[in-house]
Coordinates of C-alpha atoms and ligand atoms in Angstrom, one line a residue:
M1 CA -14.9 23.3 13.0
R2 CA -11.6 22.1 11.2
Q3 CA -9.3 20.0 13.3
E4 CA -5.5 19.6 12.4
T5 CA -4.4 16.0 11.7
G6 CA -1.7 16.1 14.5
R7 CA -4.1 16.0 17.4
I8 CA -5.9 12.9 16.4
P9 CA -4.9 9.6 17.9
A10 CA -1.9 7.8 16.2
C11 CA -2.7 5.0 13.6
A12 CA -3.5 1.7 14.9
P13 CA -4.9 -1.1 13.0
L14 CA -8.7 -1.6 12.7
T15 CA -9.8 -4.8 13.8
P16 CA -11.0 -6.8 10.7
I17 CA -14.8 -7.6 10.8
H18 CA -15.8 -11.1 11.7
G19 CA -12.0 -12.0 11.7
F20 CA -11.8 -12.1 7.8
M21 CA -8.8 -10.6 6.4
S22 CA -9.4 -7.1 5.0
T23 CA -9.1 -4.8 2.1
R24 CA -8.3 -1.2 3.2
I25 CA -8.3 2.0 1.2
V26 CA -5.5 4.1 2.0
L27 CA -5.7 7.9 1.0
V28 CA -2.6 9.7 1.1
D29 CA -2.3 13.5 1.4
T30 CA -5.7 14.2 0.6
Q31 CA -6.5 17.9 0.1
H32 CA -10.1 18.0 0.0
P33 CA -12.1 16.7 2.8
G34 CA -15.1 16.2 0.5
N35 CA -13.3 13.7 -1.4
I36 CA -12.5 11.6 1.8
G37 CA -16.4 11.6 2.7
A38 CA -17.2 10.6 -1.0
S39 CA -14.6 8.1 -0.9
A40 CA -16.1 6.6 2.1
R41 CA -19.6 6.4 0.8
A42 CA -18.1 4.7 -2.5
M43 CA -16.3 2.2 -0.1
K44 CA -19.6 1.5 2.2
N45 CA -21.6 1.0 -1.1
M46 CA -19.2 -1.9 -2.2
G47 CA -18.8 -3.5 1.2
L48 CA -15.3 -2.1 2.1
R49 CA -15.1 -0.7 5.8
E50 CA -11.4 -0.1 6.4
L51 CA -10.3 3.7 5.7
Y52 CA -6.7 4.7 6.5
L53 CA -5.9 8.5 5.8
V54 CA -2.2 9.3 5.6
R55 CA -1.5 13.0 6.4
P56 CA -4.9 14.2 5.3
K57 CA -5.1 18.1 5.1
C58 CA -8.5 18.6 7.0
F59 CA -9.8 15.7 9.0
P60 CA -12.4 15.4 10.7
D61 CA -14.2 18.1 8.7
P62 CA -17.9 18.9 8.2
D63 CA -17.4 18.5 4.3
A64 CA -16.3 14.9 4.7
F65 CA -19.4 14.0 6.6
A66 CA -21.5 15.9 4.5
R67 CA -20.4 14.0 1.4
A68 CA -20.2 10.7 3.2
S69 CA -24.0 10.7 3.5
G70 CA -25.1 7.5 5.2
A71 CA -21.4 6.3 5.6
D72 CA -20.5 8.4 8.5
D73 CA -19.4 5.2 10.3
I74 CA -16.7 4.7 8.0
L75 CA -15.1 8.1 8.7
E76 CA -15.7 7.6 12.4
R77 CA -13.5 4.6 12.5
A78 CA -11.0 5.9 10.0
R79 CA -7.5 5.7 11.1
I80 CA -5.1 8.7 10.8
C81 CA -1.3 7.9 10.1
H82 CA 1.6 9.8 9.8
T83 CA 3.4 7.6 7.2
L84 CA 2.3 5.2 4.4
D85 CA 4.5 2.7 6.0
E86 CA 2.3 2.7 9.2
A87 CA -1.0 2.5 7.2
I88 CA 0.0 -0.7 5.4
A89 CA 2.3 -2.4 7.9
E90 CA 0.2 -5.6 8.3
C91 CA -0.8 -5.8 4.6
G92 CA 0.5 -8.6 2.3
L93 CA -0.6 -7.1 -1.1
V94 CA 0.0 -3.4 -1.5
V95 CA -1.6 -2.0 -4.7
G96 CA -0.8 1.5 -5.9
T97 CA -3.1 3.5 -8.2
S98 CA -2.0 5.8 -10.9
A99 CA -3.7 7.9 -13.7
R100 CA -0.5 8.2 -15.5
Q101 CA 1.2 5.4 -17.4
R102 CA 4.5 5.4 -15.5
H103 CA 7.6 4.3 -17.3
L104 CA 8.9 2.4 -14.5
P105 CA 9.2 -1.5 -14.2
W106 CA 5.9 -2.2 -12.3
Q107 CA 3.1 -4.5 -13.2
I108 CA 0.4 -2.3 -14.4
V109 CA -3.2 -3.9 -14.4
E110 CA -6.5 -2.8 -14.9
P111 CA -9.2 -2.7 -12.0
R112 CA -10.8 -6.2 -13.0
E113 CA -7.4 -8.1 -13.0
C114 CA -6.4 -6.3 -9.8
A115 CA -9.7 -7.3 -8.2
A116 CA -9.2 -11.1 -8.9
R117 CA -5.6 -10.9 -7.5
I118 CA -7.2 -9.3 -4.3
A119 CA -9.8 -12.0 -4.0
Q120 CA -7.0 -14.6 -3.9
E121 CA -4.9 -12.4 -1.4
I122 CA -7.5 -11.5 1.0
Q123 CA -7.8 -15.4 1.8
T124 CA -4.4 -15.4 3.5
G125 CA -3.4 -11.8 4.3
H126 CA -4.6 -8.0 4.5
V127 CA -4.7 -6.1 1.1
A128 CA -4.0 -2.3 0.9
I129 CA -5.0 -0.1 -2.1
V130 CA -3.2 3.2 -2.0
F131 CA -4.4 6.5 -3.5
G132 CA -2.4 9.7 -4.0
S133 CA -3.2 13.3 -3.6
E134 CA -5.4 15.1 -6.0
R135 CA -2.8 17.3 -7.1
Y136 CA 0.4 15.0 -7.6
G137 CA -0.7 11.4 -7.2
L138 CA 1.5 8.9 -5.5
T139 CA 5.3 9.9 -5.4
N140 CA 7.9 7.4 -6.7
E141 CA 9.1 6.7 -3.0
E142 CA 5.5 6.0 -2.2
L143 CA 5.2 3.6 -5.1
T144 CA 8.3 1.7 -4.0
R145 CA 5.9 0.2 -1.2
C146 CA 3.7 -1.4 -3.8
N147 CA 3.6 -4.8 -5.2
M148 CA 1.6 -3.8 -8.4
L149 CA -0.1 -0.7 -9.9
V150 CA -3.5 -0.3 -11.2
T151 CA -4.6 2.2 -13.7
I152 CA -8.2 2.7 -14.7
P153 CA -8.2 2.8 -18.4
T154 CA -9.9 6.2 -19.7
S155 CA -9.8 8.2 -22.9
A156 CA -6.2 9.2 -23.8
E157 CA -7.4 12.9 -23.8
Y158 CA -7.8 13.0 -20.1
S159 CA -6.8 10.2 -17.7
S160 CA -7.0 11.6 -14.3
L161 CA -10.4 10.8 -12.5
N162 CA -11.6 12.5 -9.4
L163 CA -10.0 10.9 -6.4
A164 CA -13.4 9.4 -5.1
M165 CA -14.7 8.4 -8.6
A166 CA -11.2 6.2 -8.9
V167 CA -12.1 4.6 -5.2
Q168 CA -15.6 4.0 -6.7
V169 CA -14.5 2.2 -9.8
I170 CA -11.9 0.0 -7.9
A171 CA -14.1 -0.7 -4.8
Y172 CA -16.9 -1.9 -7.5
E173 CA -14.5 -4.4 -9.2
I174 CA -13.5 -5.6 -5.8
W175 CA -17.1 -6.1 -4.7
L176 CA -17.8 -8.2 -7.9
A177 CA -15.0 -10.4 -7.3
T178 CA -15.5 -10.9 -3.7
R179 CA -19.3 -10.7 -3.1
P180 CA -21.1 -13.7 -1.8
G181 CA -21.4 -16.5 -4.4
A182 CA -18.4 -15.0 -6.5
P183 CA -16.3 -18.0 -7.4
Q184 CA -13.0 -17.8 -5.3
P185 CA -9.5 -18.5 -6.7
P186 CA -7.5 -21.1 -4.6
P187 CA -5.8 -19.7 -1.6
R188 CA -2.1 -19.4 -1.6
D189 CA -0.2 -22.0 0.5
V190 CA 1.8 -19.4 2.3
P191 CA 0.8 -16.0 3.1
L192 CA 2.8 -13.1 1.5
A193 CA 5.3 -11.3 3.6
T194 CA 3.6 -8.2 5.1
A195 CA 4.9 -4.7 4.2
E196 CA 6.4 -4.4 7.8
E197 CA 8.5 -8.0 7.2
M198 CA 9.6 -6.5 3.9
T199 CA 10.7 -3.2 5.6
R200 CA 12.8 -5.3 8.0
F201 CA 14.2 -7.3 5.2
Y202 CA 15.5 -4.1 3.5
A203 CA 16.9 -2.9 6.5
H204 CA 18.7 -6.1 7.1
L205 CA 19.9 -5.9 3.4
E206 CA 21.2 -2.6 3.5
E207 CA 23.3 -3.4 6.7
V208 CA 24.6 -6.3 4.9
L209 CA 25.6 -4.5 2.0
E210 CA 27.2 -2.0 4.2
L211 CA 29.3 -4.7 5.9
I212 CA 30.5 -6.2 2.5
E213 CA 31.1 -2.6 1.1
F214 CA 28.9 -3.1 -1.8
R215 CA 28.5 0.4 -2.9
D216 CA 25.7 2.1 -4.8
R217 CA 26.9 2.4 -8.6
T218 CA 23.6 3.8 -9.9
G219 CA 25.2 7.3 -9.4
R220 CA 22.1 8.8 -8.1
G221 CA 21.7 6.9 -4.9
H222 CA 18.9 4.6 -6.4
L223 CA 20.3 1.3 -5.4
M224 CA 17.8 0.6 -2.8
T225 CA 14.8 2.0 -4.7
R226 CA 15.6 -0.6 -7.4
I227 CA 16.1 -3.3 -5.0
R228 CA 12.8 -2.5 -3.5
R229 CA 11.1 -2.6 -6.9
L230 CA 12.6 -6.0 -7.8
F231 CA 11.5 -7.7 -4.5
N232 CA 8.1 -6.1 -4.4
R233 CA 7.5 -7.3 -7.9
A234 CA 8.5 -10.8 -6.8
N235 CA 5.6 -10.9 -4.4
L236 CA 7.7 -12.8 -1.6
D237 CA 6.0 -15.1 0.8
Q238 CA 6.7 -15.5 4.4
N239 CA 9.1 -18.6 3.9
E240 CA 11.0 -16.7 1.0
V241 CA 11.7 -13.7 2.9
N242 CA 12.7 -16.0 5.9
I243 CA 15.2 -17.7 3.6
L244 CA 16.6 -14.5 2.6
R245 CA 16.9 -13.1 6.0
G246 CA 18.7 -16.5 6.9
I247 CA 21.2 -15.8 4.1
L248 CA 21.8 -12.2 5.2
T249 CA 22.6 -13.5 8.8
A250 CA 25.0 -16.1 7.4
V251 CA 26.8 -13.4 5.5
Q252 CA 27.0 -11.2 8.7
A253 CA 28.3 -14.2 10.7
R254 CA 31.0 -14.6 8.2
R255 CA 32.0 -11.0 7.9
R256 CA 31.4 -9.6 11.3
P257 CA 34.6 -8.6 13.4
A258 CA 35.4 -10.9 16.2
G259 CA 33.4 -10.2 19.4
K260 CA 30.8 -8.2 17.6
P261 CA 27.0 -9.7 17.8
V262 CA 25.0 -10.4 14.5
A263 CA 22.3 -7.8 14.2
R264 CA 19.0 -8.8 13.5
Ligands
SAH1 N1 -2.5 14.6 -11.0 C1 -2.3 13.4 -10.7 C2 -3.7 12.7 -10.4 C3 -4.1 12.5 -9.3 S1 -5.9 12.1 -9.0 C4 -1.5 12.5 -11.3 O1 -1.2 12.8 -12.5 O2 -1.1 11.4 -11.1 C5 -5.8 11.5 -7.6 C6 -5.6 10.0 -7.3 O3 -6.8 9.5 -7.7 C7 -4.6 9.4 -7.9 O4 -3.3 9.4 -7.1 C8 -5.0 7.8 -8.0 O5 -4.8 7.4 -6.8 C9 -6.5 7.9 -8.3 N2 -6.9 8.0 -9.8 C10 -7.2 9.0 -10.5 N3 -7.3 8.7 -11.9 C11 -6.9 7.5 -12.0 C12 -6.8 6.4 -13.0 N4 -7.0 6.6 -14.2 N5 -6.4 5.3 -12.7 C13 -6.1 4.8 -11.4 N6 -6.2 5.8 -10.2 C14 -6.7 6.9 -10.7

């Protein structure tokens, strides 16, 4: 029997296995439950366990369990989220996946390079890899949540893989880079800021831009999108975000009308 997404318990973080930082697979707006099952199987083969589903069309669903084969446990503990922001909140590195070469200023890498980055970042923070819907892929709005984009190289004739096949290829590279015995890159000194911390930073920045009457001159309301891309590309760590938040607070203290508290 098919169950509507709305009746499923809200998104809550999965507990990382053995206390390690984790790599989560996030599937957004998946249309076919069979693809969810096949993705779960691909994950389990490659040692990944954390599946987050953002607005799945049909889940739980018998097709998902049939395609998962021996990976039912991944589906059973999958988290359902209403927004991408919920699914990535605690993550430092957020990687988007795209079949298309987008003409946008993102760092676009191949799966092997992406896996090497992940091997470094999971030493100090959670990582999310985000996959779009079968039909449309990720929207530009969803891409503004990502620090980098990964594209699986293909024949120029047909670049779009089946969703679960794309999960398989990327999960395989992550396994090679992180399996026991693989040489590990040195951890960063300070963890990356999480997606949630970045969201709070952008809200603070918007507030200050409003306060100093800095208007969007891009003409199409794209200022915040560009700002998000700029800072996400910079991979800010927690200290760096704190410095920026401190600067914003100092601006507010200078500009706020007498008697009004500084918003945090
Ligand atoms: N029509 C969509 C393709 C969607 S395929 C588009 O043009 O973007 C469904 C998802 O599988 C994509 O959103 C992406 O997450 C993943 N995917 C498919 N092919 C890929 C590729 N070559 N590289 C990286 N991810 C890919």
